[in-house]
PDB file of N, CA and C in Angstrom:
ATOM      1  N   GLU A   1      89.851 102.243  99.131  1.00  0.00           N
ATOM      2  CA  GLU A   1      91.121 101.568  98.938  1.00  0.00           C
ATOM      3  C   GLU A   1      92.226 102.609  98.777  1.00  0.00           C
ATOM      4  N   THR A   2      93.315 102.420  99.462  1.00  0.00           N
ATOM      5  CA  THR A   2      94.434 103.360  99.422  1.00  0.00           C
ATOM      6  C   THR A   2      95.291 103.092  98.194  1.00  0.00           C
ATOM      7  N   ASN A   3      95.577 104.150  97.466  1.00  0.00           N
ATOM      8  CA  ASN A   3      96.408 104.046  96.271  1.00  0.00           C
ATOM      9  C   ASN A   3      97.811 104.514  96.643  1.00  0.00           C
ATOM     10  N   TYR A   4      98.665 103.561  97.032  1.00  0.00           N
ATOM     11  CA  TYR A   4     100.011 103.908  97.492  1.00  0.00           C
ATOM     12  C   TYR A   4     100.895 104.451  96.375  1.00  0.00           C
ATOM     13  N   TYR A   5     100.635 104.027  95.147  1.00  0.00           N
ATOM     14  CA  TYR A   5     101.400 104.541  94.011  1.00  0.00           C
ATOM     15  C   TYR A   5     101.185 106.047  93.879  1.00  0.00           C
ATOM     16  N   MET A   6      99.928 106.483  93.962  1.00  0.00           N
ATOM     17  CA  MET A   6      99.600 107.909  93.860  1.00  0.00           C
ATOM     18  C   MET A   6     100.210 108.687  95.017  1.00  0.00           C
ATOM     19  N   ILE A   7     100.179 108.117  96.218  1.00  0.00           N
ATOM     20  CA  ILE A   7     100.750 108.797  97.381  1.00  0.00           C
ATOM     21  C   ILE A   7     102.256 108.972  97.200  1.00  0.00           C
ATOM     22  N   ASN A   8     102.940 107.917  96.749  1.00  0.00           N
ATOM     23  CA  ASN A   8     104.389 107.996  96.552  1.00  0.00           C
ATOM     24  C   ASN A   8     104.769 109.025  95.491  1.00  0.00           C
ATOM     25  N   ILE A   9     104.049 109.044  94.378  1.00  0.00           N
ATOM     26  CA  ILE A   9     104.328 110.014  93.319  1.00  0.00           C
ATOM     27  C   ILE A   9     104.062 111.436  93.823  1.00  0.00           C
ATOM     28  N   SER A  10     102.963 111.625  94.532  1.00  0.00           N
ATOM     29  CA  SER A  10     102.622 112.953  95.058  1.00  0.00           C
ATOM     30  C   SER A  10     103.684 113.451  96.029  1.00  0.00           C
ATOM     31  N   MET A  11     104.142 112.574  96.911  1.00  0.00           N
ATOM     32  CA  MET A  11     105.161 112.976  97.879  1.00  0.00           C
ATOM     33  C   MET A  11     106.498 113.265  97.197  1.00  0.00           C
ATOM     34  N   ALA A  12     106.833 112.494  96.164  1.00  0.00           N
ATOM     35  CA  ALA A  12     108.081 112.736  95.434  1.00  0.00           C
ATOM     36  C   ALA A  12     108.041 114.092  94.731  1.00  0.00           C
ATOM     37  N   ILE A  13     106.922 114.408  94.106  1.00  0.00           N
ATOM     38  CA  ILE A  13     106.779 115.698  93.422  1.00  0.00           C
ATOM     39  C   ILE A  13     106.809 116.840  94.439  1.00  0.00           C
ATOM     40  N   ALA A  14     106.119 116.660  95.559  1.00  0.00           N
ATOM     41  CA  ALA A  14     106.117 117.694  96.601  1.00  0.00           C
ATOM     42  C   ALA A  14     107.528 117.917  97.130  1.00  0.00           C
ATOM     43  N   GLY A  15     108.246 116.838  97.389  1.00  0.00           N
ATOM     44  CA  GLY A  15     109.619 116.969  97.860  1.00  0.00           C
ATOM     45  C   GLY A  15     110.504 117.679  96.857  1.00  0.00           C
ATOM     46  N   LEU A  16     110.349 117.356  95.590  1.00  0.00           N
ATOM     47  CA  LEU A  16     111.124 118.005  94.534  1.00  0.00           C
ATOM     48  C   LEU A  16     110.813 119.501  94.466  1.00  0.00           C
ATOM     49  N   LEU A  17     109.542 119.854  94.565  1.00  0.00           N
ATOM     50  CA  LEU A  17     109.164 121.275  94.547  1.00  0.00           C
ATOM     51  C   LEU A  17     109.760 122.031  95.738  1.00  0.00           C
ATOM     52  N   ILE A  18     109.764 121.395  96.897  1.00  0.00           N
ATOM     53  CA  ILE A  18     110.314 122.047  98.082  1.00  0.00           C
ATOM     54  C   ILE A  18     111.821 122.239  97.935  1.00  0.00           C
ATOM     55  N   ILE A  19     112.512 121.224  97.418  1.00  0.00           N
ATOM     56  CA  ILE A  19     113.960 121.336  97.205  1.00  0.00           C
ATOM     57  C   ILE A  19     114.274 122.451  96.208  1.00  0.00           C
ATOM     58  N   ILE A  20     113.545 122.489  95.098  1.00  0.00           N
ATOM     59  CA  ILE A  20     113.781 123.529  94.084  1.00  0.00           C
ATOM     60  C   ILE A  20     113.505 124.912  94.652  1.00  0.00           C
ATOM     61  N   SER A  21     112.432 125.048  95.419  1.00  0.00           N
ATOM     62  CA  SER A  21     112.119 126.365  95.995  1.00  0.00           C
ATOM     63  C   SER A  21     113.191 126.793  96.994  1.00  0.00           C
ATOM     64  N   ASN A  22     113.748 125.844  97.743  1.00  0.00           N
ATOM     65  CA  ASN A  22     114.827 126.180  98.680  1.00  0.00           C
ATOM     66  C   ASN A  22     116.086 126.599  97.938  1.00  0.00           C
ATOM     67  N   ILE A  23     116.410 125.918  96.857  1.00  0.00           N
ATOM     68  CA  ILE A  23     117.588 126.275  96.066  1.00  0.00           C
ATOM     69  C   ILE A  23     117.437 127.682  95.495  1.00  0.00           C
ATOM     70  N   LYS A  24     116.228 128.004  95.025  1.00  0.00           N
ATOM     71  CA  LYS A  24     115.976 129.320  94.435  1.00  0.00           C
ATOM     72  C   LYS A  24     115.638 130.371  95.487  1.00  0.00           C
ATOM     73  N   LYS A  25     115.681 129.976  96.770  1.00  0.00           N
ATOM     74  CA  LYS A  25     115.398 130.870  97.899  1.00  0.00           C
ATOM     75  C   LYS A  25     113.991 131.490  97.820  1.00  0.00           C
ATOM     76  N   LEU A  26     113.024 130.652  97.444  1.00  0.00           N
ATOM     77  CA  LEU A  26     111.629 131.080  97.379  1.00  0.00           C
ATOM     78  C   LEU A  26     110.878 130.515  98.587  1.00  0.00           C
ATOM     79  N   PRO A  27     110.093 131.340  99.263  1.00  0.00           N
ATOM     80  CA  PRO A  27     109.337 130.826 100.404  1.00  0.00           C
ATOM     81  C   PRO A  27     108.195 129.927  99.926  1.00  0.00           C
ATOM     82  N   LEU A  28     108.091 128.774 100.552  1.00  0.00           N
ATOM     83  CA  LEU A  28     107.064 127.827 100.152  1.00  0.00           C
ATOM     84  C   LEU A  28     106.631 127.048 101.389  1.00  0.00           C
ATOM     85  N   SER A  29     105.340 126.965 101.621  1.00  0.00           N
ATOM     86  CA  SER A  29     104.828 126.234 102.770  1.00  0.00           C
ATOM     87  C   SER A  29     104.831 124.737 102.464  1.00  0.00           C
ATOM     88  N   THR A  30     105.582 123.992 103.265  1.00  0.00           N
ATOM     89  CA  THR A  30     105.662 122.543 103.069  1.00  0.00           C
ATOM     90  C   THR A  30     104.285 121.906 103.210  1.00  0.00           C
ATOM     91  N   HIS A  31     103.534 122.359 104.186  1.00  0.00           N
ATOM     92  CA  HIS A  31     102.191 121.822 104.425  1.00  0.00           C
ATOM     93  C   HIS A  31     101.300 122.032 103.201  1.00  0.00           C
ATOM     94  N   GLN A  32     101.316 123.220 102.653  1.00  0.00           N
ATOM     95  CA  GLN A  32     100.477 123.507 101.487  1.00  0.00           C
ATOM     96  C   GLN A  32     100.913 122.715 100.266  1.00  0.00           C
ATOM     97  N   VAL A  33     102.209 122.540 100.087  1.00  0.00           N
ATOM     98  CA  VAL A  33     102.705 121.763  98.944  1.00  0.00           C
ATOM     99  C   VAL A  33     102.275 120.303  99.065  1.00  0.00           C
ATOM    100  N   LEU A  34     102.407 119.727 100.257  1.00  0.00           N
ATOM    101  CA  LEU A  34     102.036 118.321 100.441  1.00  0.00           C
ATOM    102  C   LEU A  34     100.544 118.094 100.227  1.00  0.00           C
ATOM    103  N   ILE A  35      99.728 118.940 100.823  1.00  0.00           N
ATOM    104  CA  ILE A  35      98.275 118.796 100.663  1.00  0.00           C
ATOM    105  C   ILE A  35      97.882 118.987  99.199  1.00  0.00           C
ATOM    106  N   SER A  36      98.458 120.001  98.554  1.00  0.00           N
ATOM    107  CA  SER A  36      98.134 120.268  97.146  1.00  0.00           C
ATOM    108  C   SER A  36      98.557 119.114  96.245  1.00  0.00           C
ATOM    109  N   ALA A  37      99.713 118.508  96.524  1.00  0.00           N
ATOM    110  CA  ALA A  37     100.174 117.372  95.726  1.00  0.00           C
ATOM    111  C   ALA A  37      99.226 116.183  95.881  1.00  0.00           C
ATOM    112  N   LEU A  38      98.792 115.922  97.094  1.00  0.00           N
ATOM    113  CA  LEU A  38      97.864 114.820  97.312  1.00  0.00           C
ATOM    114  C   LEU A  38      96.512 115.069  96.651  1.00  0.00           C
ATOM    115  N   ILE A  39      96.011 116.294  96.747  1.00  0.00           N
ATOM    116  CA  ILE A  39      94.737 116.632  96.114  1.00  0.00           C
ATOM    117  C   ILE A  39      94.865 116.524  94.593  1.00  0.00           C
ATOM    118  N   GLY A  40      95.969 117.044  94.057  1.00  0.00           N
ATOM    119  CA  GLY A  40      96.188 116.958  92.612  1.00  0.00           C
ATOM    120  C   GLY A  40      96.262 115.520  92.124  1.00  0.00           C
ATOM    121  N   GLY A  41      96.948 114.666  92.874  1.00  0.00           N
ATOM    122  CA  GLY A  41      97.016 113.253  92.503  1.00  0.00           C
ATOM    123  C   GLY A  41      95.654 112.582  92.557  1.00  0.00           C
ATOM    124  N   ALA A  42      94.877 112.914  93.579  1.00  0.00           N
ATOM    125  CA  ALA A  42      93.534 112.336  93.700  1.00  0.00           C
ATOM    126  C   ALA A  42      92.629 112.785  92.555  1.00  0.00           C
ATOM    127  N   VAL A  43      92.737 114.053  92.186  1.00  0.00           N
ATOM    128  CA  VAL A  43      91.926 114.567  91.071  1.00  0.00           C
ATOM    129  C   VAL A  43      92.343 113.890  89.761  1.00  0.00           C
ATOM    130  N   ALA A  44      93.660 113.750  89.557  1.00  0.00           N
ATOM    131  CA  ALA A  44      94.166 113.142  88.324  1.00  0.00           C
ATOM    132  C   ALA A  44      93.714 111.690  88.174  1.00  0.00           C
ATOM    133  N   LEU A  45      93.630 110.978  89.299  1.00  0.00           N
ATOM    134  CA  LEU A  45      93.218 109.573  89.254  1.00  0.00           C
ATOM    135  C   LEU A  45      91.730 109.387  89.516  1.00  0.00           C
ATOM    136  N   ASN A  46      91.008 110.499  89.597  1.00  0.00           N
ATOM    137  CA  ASN A  46      89.558 110.467  89.797  1.00  0.00           C
ATOM    138  C   ASN A  46      89.192 109.733  91.092  1.00  0.00           C
ATOM    139  N   LEU A  47      89.946 110.008  92.162  1.00  0.00           N
ATOM    140  CA  LEU A  47      89.672 109.414  93.457  1.00  0.00           C
ATOM    141  C   LEU A  47      88.805 110.345  94.285  1.00  0.00           C
ATOM    142  N   GLU A  48      88.161 109.783  95.290  1.00  0.00           N
ATOM    143  CA  GLU A  48      87.277 110.578  96.151  1.00  0.00           C
ATOM    144  C   GLU A  48      88.095 111.469  97.075  1.00  0.00           C
ATOM    145  N   ILE A  49      87.655 112.722  97.233  1.00  0.00           N
ATOM    146  CA  ILE A  49      88.305 113.699  98.109  1.00  0.00           C
ATOM    147  C   ILE A  49      87.315 114.085  99.193  1.00  0.00           C
ATOM    148  N   ASN A  50      87.757 114.073 100.437  1.00  0.00           N
ATOM    149  CA  ASN A  50      86.909 114.489 101.547  1.00  0.00           C
ATOM    150  C   ASN A  50      86.895 116.020 101.583  1.00  0.00           C
ATOM    151  N   ILE A  51      85.865 116.594 100.983  1.00  0.00           N
ATOM    152  CA  ILE A  51      85.774 118.051 100.829  1.00  0.00           C
ATOM    153  C   ILE A  51      85.677 118.750 102.179  1.00  0.00           C
ATOM    154  N   LYS A  52      84.970 118.157 103.135  1.00  0.00           N
ATOM    155  CA  LYS A  52      84.836 118.791 104.451  1.00  0.00           C
ATOM    156  C   LYS A  52      86.207 118.959 105.117  1.00  0.00           C
ATOM    157  N   LYS A  53      87.028 117.909 105.046  1.00  0.00           N
ATOM    158  CA  LYS A  53      88.364 118.012 105.647  1.00  0.00           C
ATOM    159  C   LYS A  53      89.236 118.984 104.870  1.00  0.00           C
ATOM    160  N   LEU A  54      89.087 119.014 103.561  1.00  0.00           N
ATOM    161  CA  LEU A  54      89.846 119.958 102.749  1.00  0.00           C
ATOM    162  C   LEU A  54      89.471 121.395 103.116  1.00  0.00           C
ATOM    163  N   TYR A  55      88.189 121.659 103.309  1.00  0.00           N
ATOM    164  CA  TYR A  55      87.757 123.000 103.723  1.00  0.00           C
ATOM    165  C   TYR A  55      88.331 123.369 105.097  1.00  0.00           C
ATOM    166  N   LEU A  56      88.373 122.397 106.011  1.00  0.00           N
ATOM    167  CA  LEU A  56      88.946 122.671 107.333  1.00  0.00           C
ATOM    168  C   LEU A  56      90.431 123.008 107.232  1.00  0.00           C
ATOM    169  N   ILE A  57      91.140 122.295 106.372  1.00  0.00           N
ATOM    170  CA  ILE A  57      92.567 122.581 106.171  1.00  0.00           C
ATOM    171  C   ILE A  57      92.734 123.978 105.589  1.00  0.00           C
ATOM    172  N   MET A  58      91.934 124.309 104.579  1.00  0.00           N
ATOM    173  CA  MET A  58      92.026 125.636 103.963  1.00  0.00           C
ATOM    174  C   MET A  58      91.649 126.731 104.960  1.00  0.00           C
ATOM    175  N   LEU A  59      90.672 126.462 105.802  1.00  0.00           N
ATOM    176  CA  LEU A  59      90.287 127.432 106.831  1.00  0.00           C
ATOM    177  C   LEU A  59      91.445 127.665 107.800  1.00  0.00           C
ATOM    178  N   SER A  60      92.151 126.580 108.154  1.00  0.00           N
ATOM    179  CA  SER A  60      93.300 126.748 109.055  1.00  0.00           C
ATOM    180  C   SER A  60      94.393 127.575 108.386  1.00  0.00           C
ATOM    181  N   TRP A  61      94.561 127.433 107.067  1.00  0.00           N
ATOM    182  CA  TRP A  61      95.551 128.244 106.347  1.00  0.00           C
ATOM    183  C   TRP A  61      95.191 129.729 106.411  1.00  0.00           C
ATOM    184  N   MET A  62      93.897 130.021 106.392  1.00  0.00           N
ATOM    185  CA  MET A  62      93.468 131.421 106.415  1.00  0.00           C
ATOM    186  C   MET A  62      93.462 132.004 107.831  1.00  0.00           C
ATOM    187  N   LEU A  63      93.089 131.199 108.810  1.00  0.00           N
ATOM    188  CA  LEU A  63      92.968 131.707 110.176  1.00  0.00           C
ATOM    189  C   LEU A  63      94.300 131.774 110.925  1.00  0.00           C
ATOM    190  N   SER A  64      95.231 130.906 110.605  1.00  0.00           N
ATOM    191  CA  SER A  64      96.506 130.863 111.326  1.00  0.00           C
ATOM    192  C   SER A  64      97.237 132.204 111.336  1.00  0.00           C
ATOM    193  N   PRO A  65      97.395 132.886 110.203  1.00  0.00           N
ATOM    194  CA  PRO A  65      98.089 134.179 110.247  1.00  0.00           C
ATOM    195  C   PRO A  65      97.336 135.231 111.080  1.00  0.00           C
ATOM    196  N   ILE A  66      96.022 135.194 111.027  1.00  0.00           N
ATOM    197  CA  ILE A  66      95.223 136.165 111.779  1.00  0.00           C
ATOM    198  C   ILE A  66      95.381 135.920 113.280  1.00  0.00           C
ATOM    199  N   ILE A  67      95.330 134.653 113.684  1.00  0.00           N
ATOM    200  CA  ILE A  67      95.496 134.315 115.103  1.00  0.00           C
ATOM    201  C   ILE A  67      96.909 134.660 115.563  1.00  0.00           C
ATOM    202  N   ALA A  68      97.909 134.351 114.746  1.00  0.00           N
ATOM    203  CA  ALA A  68      99.299 134.672 115.110  1.00  0.00           C
ATOM    204  C   ALA A  68      99.496 136.175 115.247  1.00  0.00           C
ATOM    205  N   LEU A  69      98.904 136.943 114.333  1.00  0.00           N
ATOM    206  CA  LEU A  69      99.003 138.401 114.397  1.00  0.00           C
ATOM    207  C   LEU A  69      98.373 138.924 115.690  1.00  0.00           C
ATOM    208  N   THR A  70      97.211 138.398 116.030  1.00  0.00           N
ATOM    209  CA  THR A  70      96.521 138.837 117.239  1.00  0.00           C
ATOM    210  C   THR A  70      97.347 138.544 118.492  1.00  0.00           C
ATOM    211  N   PHE A  71      97.851 137.301 118.591  1.00  0.00           N
ATOM    212  CA  PHE A  71      98.659 136.946 119.762  1.00  0.00           C
ATOM    213  C   PHE A  71      99.937 137.771 119.836  1.00  0.00           C
ATOM    214  N   SER A  72     100.612 137.960 118.729  1.00  0.00           N
ATOM    215  CA  SER A  72     101.860 138.729 118.770  1.00  0.00           C
ATOM    216  C   SER A  72     101.593 140.190 119.110  1.00  0.00           C
ATOM    217  N   PHE A  73     100.466 140.737 118.654  1.00  0.00           N
ATOM    218  CA  PHE A  73     100.105 142.105 119.010  1.00  0.00           C
ATOM    219  C   PHE A  73      99.854 142.223 120.509  1.00  0.00           C
ATOM    220  N   LEU A  74      99.104 141.263 121.056  1.00  0.00           N
ATOM    221  CA  LEU A  74      98.807 141.284 122.491  1.00  0.00           C
ATOM    222  C   LEU A  74     100.073 141.086 123.325  1.00  0.00           C
ATOM    223  N   ILE A  75     100.930 140.196 122.910  1.00  0.00           N
ATOM    224  CA  ILE A  75     102.200 139.988 123.626  1.00  0.00           C
ATOM    225  C   ILE A  75     103.063 141.248 123.541  1.00  0.00           C
ATOM    226  N   GLY A  76     103.063 141.899 122.384  1.00  0.00           N
ATOM    227  CA  GLY A  76     103.797 143.155 122.233  1.00  0.00           C
ATOM    228  C   GLY A  76     103.287 144.228 123.168  1.00  0.00           C
ATOM    229  N   LEU A  77     101.963 144.325 123.313  1.00  0.00           N
ATOM    230  CA  LEU A  77     101.392 145.299 124.243  1.00  0.00           C
ATOM    231  C   LEU A  77     101.802 144.970 125.684  1.00  0.00           C
ATOM    232  N   LEU A  78     101.775 143.699 126.039  1.00  0.00           N
ATOM    233  CA  LEU A  78     102.176 143.317 127.393  1.00  0.00           C
ATOM    234  C   LEU A  78     103.641 143.639 127.646  1.00  0.00           C
ATOM    235  N   LEU A  79     104.499 143.383 126.686  1.00  0.00           N
ATOM    236  CA  LEU A  79     105.918 143.645 126.851  1.00  0.00           C
ATOM    237  C   LEU A  79     106.217 145.140 126.936  1.00  0.00           C
ATOM    238  N   GLU A  80     105.468 145.947 126.198  1.00  0.00           N
ATOM    239  CA  GLU A  80     105.643 147.396 126.266  1.00  0.00           C
ATOM    240  C   GLU A  80     105.215 147.937 127.639  1.00  0.00           C
ATOM    241  N   LYS A  81     104.152 147.340 128.172  1.00  0.00           N
ATOM    242  CA  LYS A  81     103.604 147.822 129.436  1.00  0.00           C
ATOM    243  C   LYS A  81     104.500 147.466 130.609  1.00  0.00           C
ATOM    244  N   TYR A  82     105.147 146.311 130.580  1.00  0.00           N
ATOM    245  CA  TYR A  82     105.951 145.853 131.724  1.00  0.00           C
ATOM    246  C   TYR A  82     107.357 145.856 131.314  1.00  0.00           C
TER     247      TYR A  82
END
């Protein structure tokens, strides 16, 4: 069963955190804030969390910078060569 109250509160808190971080000029990943807010709300209300999907999301957070670095390095080499 979907708990819309928890989703609304989580999104409101995430939005507030993003606004505050922007005002203070602090870098903050919107994706990470939203996922963390939803996970925190689920834990607080003792709701079930799909751990496999959470691990996949966390894996994407770790692999994305490595993949971006690799592609930008390769593109840089191509641009230097031509």
